[in-house]
Amino acid sequence: MALNLDVIGKKMDPVAFRYDEDRVILYALGIGAGVHELDFVYEKNLKVFPTFAVVPLISVLMPFISAARINLYALLHGEQKIVLHKPIPTSGTIYTTAVCESIFDKGDKGAVVNVGLDTRDDAGELIFENKTVLVDRSAGNFGGDHGPKGQKLDPPVGVSPNFRVEQAIPHNQAALYRLSGDKNPLHIDPAFAVKGGFDRPILHGLCSFGYAGRAILASACQGDPARLKSFAVRFMNVVYPGDTLITEGWKLDSGDYVVCTSKRDGKIVLGNALAVMNE
C-alpha cells in the first residue's frame, strides 16, 4: 500500500498524556539510571531526564503512522531531536500536537517522513519540541521530491573527547524500557524481530538515545537538566541488550558538544549528534 501523501502539512488534534512521578522514575530506570543518580529515581527532590520528552511520542506517532500508511515491518527511526523550552514537570497532563512537515522520496532507500511535534502544558505554554524522522524502507520511488542532502557532523579528527562514558546494557533493558510506552514487538518478540530482518529483539533506539542523554547530563551538565537546550541524533546501527555503549563528547567553542555513541566493536550507534547547552 502506498504512502498517504495527503498527511503532509496537516496538523493532528492534540493528544493528552497524563503521567505521575512513578512514570518519570520508571523511565529513568528504563534508560539505566540507578541509585547513583538518586534525584532521578527517588521522589524526594525528583528531577526529570530531558530525554523523557520522547515518552509522549508513541501515543501521537502511532495514529500518524496509521494515517500515513507507513509499513511497520519496513519502518526505521532515522533521526530524533528534542528541544527543551522549560523544565519538564514531574507530573501532570501535557498535550502534544503533531504535523507532517515533509515526505521525501529516497528511491530504493525508501521514503523519509519528517514529523514535528509540540508539547504544551494546561496553560498552553510550550514545554518541549520533538523532531522525528521516520524511514519507510518499502515506500521509495513514488515520484516525489528527493529532498535536501543530510548535513554531516563528525567529531574533530585527532582531538581527544572532553568526556567518555561507558554504559553496559543489561539483557533485560528492552523489556524494562518498553514499559514507558513503546511496546513495539520488535523489541521483545523473537519471531517478530526475525520478520523485521534481525536475529533477535533489538534495543529501542530511543532507549539508546536516553542512555546517551544520561551520559551528556552527567558529563557536560553537572547533572542539571536545565543546562541542556537540545539534543539531536541520527540512528546508525542497532543495539542489542547485552551490548556496551560508549558515548563521547567534544566541546565546541560555542560551549555545545559534538557527540558520538558507539559499541565496543567500533560501530557508531548514534552519529551526527549535537548537544546544545543553555548559557
PDB file of C-alpha atoms in Angstrom:
ATOM      1  CA  MET A   1       0.000   0.000   0.000  1.00  0.00           C
ATOM      2  CA  ALA A   2       1.375   3.402  -0.998  1.00  0.00           C
ATOM      3  CA  LEU A   3       2.053   6.177   1.472  1.00  0.00           C
ATOM      4  CA  ASN A   4      -0.762   8.642   2.055  1.00  0.00           C
ATOM      5  CA  LEU A   5       0.832  11.916   0.953  1.00  0.00           C
ATOM      6  CA  ASP A   6      -2.275  13.849   1.987  1.00  0.00           C
ATOM      7  CA  VAL A   7      -0.957  13.906   5.560  1.00  0.00           C
ATOM      8  CA  ILE A   8       1.724  16.451   4.583  1.00  0.00           C
ATOM      9  CA  GLY A   9       1.049  19.786   6.268  1.00  0.00           C
ATOM     10  CA  LYS A  10      -1.952  18.542   8.230  1.00  0.00           C
ATOM     11  CA  LYS A  11      -1.888  19.209  11.963  1.00  0.00           C
ATOM     12  CA  MET A  12      -3.274  16.415  14.107  1.00  0.00           C
ATOM     13  CA  ASP A  13      -5.504  17.082  17.088  1.00  0.00           C
ATOM     14  CA  PRO A  14      -3.646  17.446  20.408  1.00  0.00           C
ATOM     15  CA  VAL A  15      -3.163  14.183  22.288  1.00  0.00           C
ATOM     16  CA  ALA A  16      -3.236  14.333  26.083  1.00  0.00           C
ATOM     17  CA  PHE A  17      -0.606  12.448  28.082  1.00  0.00           C
ATOM     18  CA  ARG A  18      -1.143  12.135  31.813  1.00  0.00           C
ATOM     19  CA  TYR A  19       1.724  10.947  33.983  1.00  0.00           C
ATOM     20  CA  ASP A  20       2.914  10.895  37.581  1.00  0.00           C
ATOM     21  CA  GLU A  21       6.202  10.662  39.461  1.00  0.00           C
ATOM     22  CA  ASP A  22       6.203   6.863  39.195  1.00  0.00           C
ATOM     23  CA  ARG A  23       6.122   7.153  35.394  1.00  0.00           C
ATOM     24  CA  VAL A  24       9.077   9.551  35.497  1.00  0.00           C
ATOM     25  CA  ILE A  25      11.049   7.165  37.716  1.00  0.00           C
ATOM     26  CA  LEU A  26      10.156   4.148  35.559  1.00  0.00           C
ATOM     27  CA  TYR A  27      11.533   5.970  32.520  1.00  0.00           C
ATOM     28  CA  ALA A  28      14.749   6.772  34.399  1.00  0.00           C
ATOM     29  CA  LEU A  29      15.167   3.091  35.257  1.00  0.00           C
ATOM     30  CA  GLY A  30      14.395   2.230  31.631  1.00  0.00           C
ATOM     31  CA  ILE A  31      17.410   4.228  30.441  1.00  0.00           C
ATOM     32  CA  GLY A  32      19.717   2.672  33.011  1.00  0.00           C
ATOM     33  CA  ALA A  33      19.600   5.132  35.904  1.00  0.00           C
ATOM     34  CA  GLY A  34      20.215   3.755  39.384  1.00  0.00           C
ATOM     35  CA  VAL A  35      20.662   4.883  42.957  1.00  0.00           C
ATOM     36  CA  HIS A  36      23.855   6.716  41.987  1.00  0.00           C
ATOM     37  CA  GLU A  37      21.508   9.146  40.180  1.00  0.00           C
ATOM     38  CA  LEU A  38      19.212   9.450  43.162  1.00  0.00           C
ATOM     39  CA  ASP A  39      17.448  12.673  42.157  1.00  0.00           C
ATOM     40  CA  PHE A  40      16.085  10.891  39.069  1.00  0.00           C
ATOM     41  CA  VAL A  41      14.862   7.690  40.755  1.00  0.00           C
ATOM     42  CA  TYR A  42      13.603   8.966  44.132  1.00  0.00           C
ATOM     43  CA  GLU A  43      10.512  11.118  44.527  1.00  0.00           C
ATOM     44  CA  LYS A  44      12.245  13.362  47.089  1.00  0.00           C
ATOM     45  CA  ASN A  45      13.706  16.283  45.076  1.00  0.00           C
ATOM     46  CA  LEU A  46      12.773  14.426  41.870  1.00  0.00           C
ATOM     47  CA  LYS A  47      14.225  15.633  38.579  1.00  0.00           C
ATOM     48  CA  VAL A  48      13.152  14.608  35.080  1.00  0.00           C
ATOM     49  CA  PHE A  49      15.655  13.500  32.460  1.00  0.00           C
ATOM     50  CA  PRO A  50      15.365  15.816  29.422  1.00  0.00           C
ATOM     51  CA  THR A  51      15.033  12.785  27.153  1.00  0.00           C
ATOM     52  CA  PHE A  52      11.717  11.997  28.883  1.00  0.00           C
ATOM     53  CA  ALA A  53      10.444  14.376  26.199  1.00  0.00           C
ATOM     54  CA  VAL A  54      10.217  11.396  23.828  1.00  0.00           C
ATOM     55  CA  VAL A  55       7.838   9.410  26.058  1.00  0.00           C
ATOM     56  CA  PRO A  56       4.569  11.021  24.840  1.00  0.00           C
ATOM     57  CA  LEU A  57       5.537  10.379  21.214  1.00  0.00           C
ATOM     58  CA  ILE A  58       4.179   6.841  20.936  1.00  0.00           C
ATOM     59  CA  SER A  59       0.583   7.852  21.673  1.00  0.00           C
ATOM     60  CA  VAL A  60       0.872  10.501  18.942  1.00  0.00           C
ATOM     61  CA  LEU A  61       3.021   8.773  16.332  1.00  0.00           C
ATOM     62  CA  MET A  62       1.085   5.502  16.161  1.00  0.00           C
ATOM     63  CA  PRO A  63      -2.120   7.183  14.877  1.00  0.00           C
ATOM     64  CA  PHE A  64       0.031   9.224  12.487  1.00  0.00           C
ATOM     65  CA  ILE A  65       1.815   6.109  11.188  1.00  0.00           C
ATOM     66  CA  SER A  66      -1.567   4.536  10.540  1.00  0.00           C
ATOM     67  CA  ALA A  67      -2.907   7.653   8.788  1.00  0.00           C
ATOM     68  CA  ALA A  68       0.233   7.921   6.633  1.00  0.00           C
ATOM     69  CA  ARG A  69       0.037   4.189   5.799  1.00  0.00           C
ATOM     70  CA  ILE A  70       3.648   3.582   6.842  1.00  0.00           C
ATOM     71  CA  ASN A  71       4.692  -0.076   6.709  1.00  0.00           C
ATOM     72  CA  LEU A  72       5.553  -1.116  10.280  1.00  0.00           C
ATOM     73  CA  TYR A  73       7.693  -4.037   9.092  1.00  0.00           C
ATOM     74  CA  ALA A  74       9.790  -1.662   6.965  1.00  0.00           C
ATOM     75  CA  LEU A  75       9.867   1.203   9.474  1.00  0.00           C
ATOM     76  CA  LEU A  76      13.140   2.617  10.776  1.00  0.00           C
ATOM     77  CA  HIS A  77      13.625   5.509  13.178  1.00  0.00           C
ATOM     78  CA  GLY A  78      16.044   7.717  11.271  1.00  0.00           C
ATOM     79  CA  GLU A  79      16.675  10.747  13.468  1.00  0.00           C
ATOM     80  CA  GLN A  80      15.448  12.329  16.679  1.00  0.00           C
ATOM     81  CA  LYS A  81      15.778  15.801  18.149  1.00  0.00           C
ATOM     82  CA  ILE A  82      14.424  17.256  21.367  1.00  0.00           C
ATOM     83  CA  VAL A  83      14.326  20.980  22.153  1.00  0.00           C
ATOM     84  CA  LEU A  84      13.631  21.955  25.764  1.00  0.00           C
ATOM     85  CA  HIS A  85      11.891  25.267  26.492  1.00  0.00           C
ATOM     86  CA  LYS A  86      11.341  24.819  30.233  1.00  0.00           C
ATOM     87  CA  PRO A  87      11.949  22.073  32.825  1.00  0.00           C
ATOM     88  CA  ILE A  88       9.680  19.068  32.329  1.00  0.00           C
ATOM     89  CA  PRO A  89       7.186  18.810  35.226  1.00  0.00           C
ATOM     90  CA  THR A  90       7.460  15.742  37.459  1.00  0.00           C
ATOM     91  CA  SER A  91       3.752  15.015  36.956  1.00  0.00           C
ATOM     92  CA  GLY A  92       0.690  16.390  35.227  1.00  0.00           C
ATOM     93  CA  THR A  93      -1.118  16.344  31.902  1.00  0.00           C
ATOM     94  CA  ILE A  94       0.608  17.582  28.773  1.00  0.00           C
ATOM     95  CA  TYR A  95      -0.685  17.915  25.223  1.00  0.00           C
ATOM     96  CA  THR A  96       1.205  17.025  22.055  1.00  0.00           C
ATOM     97  CA  THR A  97       0.321  18.171  18.548  1.00  0.00           C
ATOM     98  CA  ALA A  98       1.992  16.609  15.510  1.00  0.00           C
ATOM     99  CA  VAL A  99       2.300  17.805  11.930  1.00  0.00           C
ATOM    100  CA  CYS A 100       3.904  16.031   8.977  1.00  0.00           C
ATOM    101  CA  GLU A 101       6.362  18.597   7.652  1.00  0.00           C
ATOM    102  CA  SER A 102       7.509  16.699   4.562  1.00  0.00           C
ATOM    103  CA  ILE A 103       7.895  13.307   2.890  1.00  0.00           C
ATOM    104  CA  PHE A 104      10.922  12.817   0.652  1.00  0.00           C
ATOM    105  CA  ASP A 105      11.492  10.129  -1.959  1.00  0.00           C
ATOM    106  CA  LYS A 106      14.892   8.497  -1.493  1.00  0.00           C
ATOM    107  CA  GLY A 107      14.383   5.940  -4.243  1.00  0.00           C
ATOM    108  CA  ASP A 108      15.483   2.418  -3.370  1.00  0.00           C
ATOM    109  CA  LYS A 109      16.393   3.606   0.137  1.00  0.00           C
ATOM    110  CA  GLY A 110      12.739   4.304   0.905  1.00  0.00           C
ATOM    111  CA  ALA A 111      10.711   7.341   1.920  1.00  0.00           C
ATOM    112  CA  VAL A 112      11.786   9.799   4.617  1.00  0.00           C
ATOM    113  CA  VAL A 113       8.955  11.207   6.718  1.00  0.00           C
ATOM    114  CA  ASN A 114       9.633  14.333   8.810  1.00  0.00           C
ATOM    115  CA  VAL A 115       7.311  14.964  11.740  1.00  0.00           C
ATOM    116  CA  GLY A 116       7.321  17.975  14.062  1.00  0.00           C
ATOM    117  CA  LEU A 117       5.700  17.736  17.490  1.00  0.00           C
ATOM    118  CA  ASP A 118       4.974  20.461  20.068  1.00  0.00           C
ATOM    119  CA  THR A 119       4.140  19.613  23.673  1.00  0.00           C
ATOM    120  CA  ARG A 120       2.382  22.134  25.931  1.00  0.00           C
ATOM    121  CA  ASP A 121       1.039  22.298  29.468  1.00  0.00           C
ATOM    122  CA  ASP A 122      -2.505  23.076  30.654  1.00  0.00           C
ATOM    123  CA  ALA A 123      -1.826  26.799  30.274  1.00  0.00           C
ATOM    124  CA  GLY A 124      -0.761  26.342  26.658  1.00  0.00           C
ATOM    125  CA  GLU A 125       2.896  27.107  27.354  1.00  0.00           C
ATOM    126  CA  LEU A 126       5.422  25.251  25.214  1.00  0.00           C
ATOM    127  CA  ILE A 127       7.455  22.772  27.292  1.00  0.00           C
ATOM    128  CA  PHE A 128       9.398  20.962  24.588  1.00  0.00           C
ATOM    129  CA  GLU A 129       9.522  20.088  20.911  1.00  0.00           C
ATOM    130  CA  ASN A 130      10.396  16.881  19.093  1.00  0.00           C
ATOM    131  CA  LYS A 131      11.608  16.476  15.544  1.00  0.00           C
ATOM    132  CA  THR A 132      11.215  12.880  14.387  1.00  0.00           C
ATOM    133  CA  VAL A 133      12.456  11.387  11.132  1.00  0.00           C
ATOM    134  CA  LEU A 134      10.889   8.074  10.109  1.00  0.00           C
ATOM    135  CA  VAL A 135      12.069   5.925   7.205  1.00  0.00           C
ATOM    136  CA  ASP A 136       9.724   3.538   5.395  1.00  0.00           C
ATOM    137  CA  ARG A 137      12.149   1.276   3.528  1.00  0.00           C
ATOM    138  CA  SER A 138       9.349  -0.060   1.322  1.00  0.00           C
ATOM    139  CA  ALA A 139       7.882   3.252   0.143  1.00  0.00           C
ATOM    140  CA  GLY A 140      10.518   4.858  -2.086  1.00  0.00           C
ATOM    141  CA  ASN A 141      10.254   5.537  -5.818  1.00  0.00           C
ATOM    142  CA  PHE A 142       6.828   7.166  -5.548  1.00  0.00           C
ATOM    143  CA  GLY A 143       7.894  10.087  -7.753  1.00  0.00           C
ATOM    144  CA  GLY A 144       8.276  12.658  -5.007  1.00  0.00           C
ATOM    145  CA  ASP A 145      10.880  15.295  -4.212  1.00  0.00           C
ATOM    146  CA  HIS A 146      14.234  13.763  -3.270  1.00  0.00           C
ATOM    147  CA  GLY A 147      14.730  16.402  -0.594  1.00  0.00           C
ATOM    148  CA  PRO A 148      17.922  18.051   0.654  1.00  0.00           C
ATOM    149  CA  LYS A 149      21.089  16.131   1.330  1.00  0.00           C
ATOM    150  CA  GLY A 150      21.543  15.498   5.031  1.00  0.00           C
ATOM    151  CA  GLN A 151      24.151  17.569   6.814  1.00  0.00           C
ATOM    152  CA  LYS A 152      27.112  15.695   8.245  1.00  0.00           C
ATOM    153  CA  LEU A 153      28.512  16.434  11.682  1.00  0.00           C
ATOM    154  CA  ASP A 154      31.598  14.450  12.670  1.00  0.00           C
ATOM    155  CA  PRO A 155      33.829  14.640  15.752  1.00  0.00           C
ATOM    156  CA  PRO A 156      37.053  16.603  15.170  1.00  0.00           C
ATOM    157  CA  VAL A 157      39.819  14.393  13.780  1.00  0.00           C
ATOM    158  CA  GLY A 158      42.774  13.757  16.069  1.00  0.00           C
ATOM    159  CA  VAL A 159      41.222  15.507  19.067  1.00  0.00           C
ATOM    160  CA  SER A 160      40.568  13.650  22.315  1.00  0.00           C
ATOM    161  CA  PRO A 161      36.991  13.873  23.603  1.00  0.00           C
ATOM    162  CA  ASN A 162      36.199  16.050  26.598  1.00  0.00           C
ATOM    163  CA  PHE A 163      34.261  13.180  28.094  1.00  0.00           C
ATOM    164  CA  ARG A 164      33.889   9.436  27.558  1.00  0.00           C
ATOM    165  CA  VAL A 165      31.246   7.322  29.289  1.00  0.00           C
ATOM    166  CA  GLU A 166      30.849   3.529  29.035  1.00  0.00           C
ATOM    167  CA  GLN A 167      27.433   2.058  29.794  1.00  0.00           C
ATOM    168  CA  ALA A 168      26.692  -1.671  29.831  1.00  0.00           C
ATOM    169  CA  ILE A 169      23.164  -2.505  28.653  1.00  0.00           C
ATOM    170  CA  PRO A 170      21.561  -5.239  30.795  1.00  0.00           C
ATOM    171  CA  HIS A 171      19.956  -8.138  28.941  1.00  0.00           C
ATOM    172  CA  ASN A 172      16.505  -7.192  30.279  1.00  0.00           C
ATOM    173  CA  GLN A 173      16.742  -3.488  29.410  1.00  0.00           C
ATOM    174  CA  ALA A 174      14.403  -3.573  26.401  1.00  0.00           C
ATOM    175  CA  ALA A 175      11.808  -5.412  28.496  1.00  0.00           C
ATOM    176  CA  LEU A 176      12.057  -2.633  31.083  1.00  0.00           C
ATOM    177  CA  TYR A 177      12.155   0.310  28.659  1.00  0.00           C
ATOM    178  CA  ARG A 178       9.023  -0.827  26.824  1.00  0.00           C
ATOM    179  CA  LEU A 179       7.018  -0.132  29.992  1.00  0.00           C
ATOM    180  CA  SER A 180       7.478   3.573  29.217  1.00  0.00           C
ATOM    181  CA  GLY A 181       5.037   3.085  26.354  1.00  0.00           C
ATOM    182  CA  ASP A 182       6.902   1.812  23.287  1.00  0.00           C
ATOM    183  CA  LYS A 183       5.566  -1.728  23.097  1.00  0.00           C
ATOM    184  CA  ASN A 184       6.676  -2.444  19.542  1.00  0.00           C
ATOM    185  CA  PRO A 185       7.095  -6.261  19.485  1.00  0.00           C
ATOM    186  CA  LEU A 186      10.374  -5.788  17.590  1.00  0.00           C
ATOM    187  CA  HIS A 187      11.990  -5.224  20.982  1.00  0.00           C
ATOM    188  CA  ILE A 188      10.571  -8.251  22.830  1.00  0.00           C
ATOM    189  CA  ASP A 189       9.214 -10.874  20.392  1.00  0.00           C
ATOM    190  CA  PRO A 190      11.890 -13.052  18.709  1.00  0.00           C
ATOM    191  CA  ALA A 191       9.573 -14.126  15.865  1.00  0.00           C
ATOM    192  CA  PHE A 192       8.616 -10.520  15.081  1.00  0.00           C
ATOM    193  CA  ALA A 193      12.274  -9.478  15.178  1.00  0.00           C
ATOM    194  CA  VAL A 194      13.145 -12.139  12.586  1.00  0.00           C
ATOM    195  CA  LYS A 195      10.346 -10.846  10.332  1.00  0.00           C
ATOM    196  CA  GLY A 196      11.923  -7.412  10.668  1.00  0.00           C
ATOM    197  CA  GLY A 197      15.270  -8.770   9.471  1.00  0.00           C
ATOM    198  CA  PHE A 198      17.036  -9.110  12.837  1.00  0.00           C
ATOM    199  CA  ASP A 199      18.487 -12.153  14.556  1.00  0.00           C
ATOM    200  CA  ARG A 200      16.759 -11.340  17.838  1.00  0.00           C
ATOM    201  CA  PRO A 201      14.907  -8.456  19.509  1.00  0.00           C
ATOM    202  CA  ILE A 202      16.826  -5.179  19.416  1.00  0.00           C
ATOM    203  CA  LEU A 203      17.013  -2.344  21.914  1.00  0.00           C
ATOM    204  CA  HIS A 204      14.743   0.632  21.305  1.00  0.00           C
ATOM    205  CA  GLY A 205      16.594   3.399  19.509  1.00  0.00           C
ATOM    206  CA  LEU A 206      15.088   5.863  21.961  1.00  0.00           C
ATOM    207  CA  CYS A 207      16.477   3.803  24.829  1.00  0.00           C
ATOM    208  CA  SER A 208      19.975   4.264  23.370  1.00  0.00           C
ATOM    209  CA  PHE A 209      19.056   7.946  22.972  1.00  0.00           C
ATOM    210  CA  GLY A 210      18.229   8.056  26.676  1.00  0.00           C
ATOM    211  CA  TYR A 211      21.489   6.368  27.652  1.00  0.00           C
ATOM    212  CA  ALA A 212      23.435   8.948  25.649  1.00  0.00           C
ATOM    213  CA  GLY A 213      21.367  11.723  27.210  1.00  0.00           C
ATOM    214  CA  ARG A 214      22.288  10.435  30.674  1.00  0.00           C
ATOM    215  CA  ALA A 215      25.973  10.467  29.729  1.00  0.00           C
ATOM    216  CA  ILE A 216      25.714  14.060  28.488  1.00  0.00           C
ATOM    217  CA  LEU A 217      23.799  15.204  31.554  1.00  0.00           C
ATOM    218  CA  ALA A 218      26.388  13.731  33.930  1.00  0.00           C
ATOM    219  CA  SER A 219      29.459  14.822  31.966  1.00  0.00           C
ATOM    220  CA  ALA A 220      28.515  18.165  30.404  1.00  0.00           C
ATOM    221  CA  CYS A 221      25.625  19.448  32.524  1.00  0.00           C
ATOM    222  CA  GLN A 222      26.743  18.543  36.065  1.00  0.00           C
ATOM    223  CA  GLY A 223      23.511  16.595  36.439  1.00  0.00           C
ATOM    224  CA  ASP A 224      21.333  19.681  35.905  1.00  0.00           C
ATOM    225  CA  PRO A 225      18.560  19.114  33.308  1.00  0.00           C
ATOM    226  CA  ALA A 226      18.168  22.881  32.855  1.00  0.00           C
ATOM    227  CA  ARG A 227      21.644  23.039  31.286  1.00  0.00           C
ATOM    228  CA  LEU A 228      20.570  21.083  28.185  1.00  0.00           C
ATOM    229  CA  LYS A 229      18.800  23.084  25.488  1.00  0.00           C
ATOM    230  CA  SER A 230      18.577  20.471  22.726  1.00  0.00           C
ATOM    231  CA  PHE A 231      19.889  17.069  21.708  1.00  0.00           C
ATOM    232  CA  ALA A 232      19.773  15.677  18.171  1.00  0.00           C
ATOM    233  CA  VAL A 233      20.992  12.334  16.807  1.00  0.00           C
ATOM    234  CA  ARG A 234      20.941  10.126  13.748  1.00  0.00           C
ATOM    235  CA  PHE A 235      20.320   6.418  14.393  1.00  0.00           C
ATOM    236  CA  MET A 236      23.013   4.495  12.526  1.00  0.00           C
ATOM    237  CA  ASN A 237      23.236   0.923  13.850  1.00  0.00           C
ATOM    238  CA  VAL A 238      21.165  -1.349  16.039  1.00  0.00           C
ATOM    239  CA  VAL A 239      21.960  -2.117  19.657  1.00  0.00           C
ATOM    240  CA  TYR A 240      21.208  -5.444  21.308  1.00  0.00           C
ATOM    241  CA  PRO A 241      20.584  -5.915  25.015  1.00  0.00           C
ATOM    242  CA  GLY A 242      23.925  -7.004  26.463  1.00  0.00           C
ATOM    243  CA  ASP A 243      25.951  -4.565  24.340  1.00  0.00           C
ATOM    244  CA  THR A 244      28.090  -1.796  25.841  1.00  0.00           C
ATOM    245  CA  LEU A 245      27.609   1.790  24.684  1.00  0.00           C
ATOM    246  CA  ILE A 246      30.459   4.300  24.626  1.00  0.00           C
ATOM    247  CA  THR A 247      29.367   7.944  24.475  1.00  0.00           C
ATOM    248  CA  GLU A 248      31.974  10.608  23.793  1.00  0.00           C
ATOM    249  CA  GLY A 249      31.630  14.382  23.575  1.00  0.00           C
ATOM    250  CA  TRP A 250      33.821  17.090  22.049  1.00  0.00           C
ATOM    251  CA  LYS A 251      33.263  20.618  23.334  1.00  0.00           C
ATOM    252  CA  LEU A 252      32.978  23.325  20.680  1.00  0.00           C
ATOM    253  CA  ASP A 253      33.917  26.986  21.031  1.00  0.00           C
ATOM    254  CA  SER A 254      30.197  27.695  21.447  1.00  0.00           C
ATOM    255  CA  GLY A 255      30.095  25.516  24.558  1.00  0.00           C
ATOM    256  CA  ASP A 256      27.997  22.896  22.762  1.00  0.00           C
ATOM    257  CA  TYR A 257      29.122  19.300  22.209  1.00  0.00           C
ATOM    258  CA  VAL A 258      29.527  17.097  19.167  1.00  0.00           C
ATOM    259  CA  VAL A 259      28.530  13.664  20.434  1.00  0.00           C
ATOM    260  CA  CYS A 260      29.134  10.135  19.193  1.00  0.00           C
ATOM    261  CA  THR A 261      27.824   6.899  20.703  1.00  0.00           C
ATOM    262  CA  SER A 262      29.374   3.639  19.545  1.00  0.00           C
ATOM    263  CA  LYS A 263      29.655  -0.010  20.551  1.00  0.00           C
ATOM    264  CA  ARG A 264      32.805  -1.840  21.603  1.00  0.00           C
ATOM    265  CA  ASP A 265      33.254  -3.122  18.047  1.00  0.00           C
ATOM    266  CA  GLY A 266      33.552   0.492  16.866  1.00  0.00           C
ATOM    267  CA  LYS A 267      30.190   0.619  15.090  1.00  0.00           C
ATOM    268  CA  ILE A 268      28.562   4.018  15.534  1.00  0.00           C
ATOM    269  CA  VAL A 269      25.088   3.784  17.028  1.00  0.00           C
ATOM    270  CA  LEU A 270      24.193   7.469  17.380  1.00  0.00           C
ATOM    271  CA  GLY A 271      26.002   9.748  14.973  1.00  0.00           C
ATOM    272  CA  ASN A 272      25.629  13.246  13.561  1.00  0.00           C
ATOM    273  CA  ALA A 273      24.794  14.149  17.140  1.00  0.00           C
ATOM    274  CA  LEU A 274      24.824  17.570  18.756  1.00  0.00           C
ATOM    275  CA  ALA A 275      24.039  18.581  22.327  1.00  0.00           C
ATOM    276  CA  VAL A 276      23.336  22.312  22.654  1.00  0.00           C
ATOM    277  CA  MET A 277      23.772  23.903  26.071  1.00  0.00           C
ATOM    278  CA  ASN A 278      21.853  26.746  27.671  1.00  0.00           C
ATOM    279  CA  GLU A 279      24.029  29.701  28.586  1.00  0.00           C
TER     280      GLU A 279
END
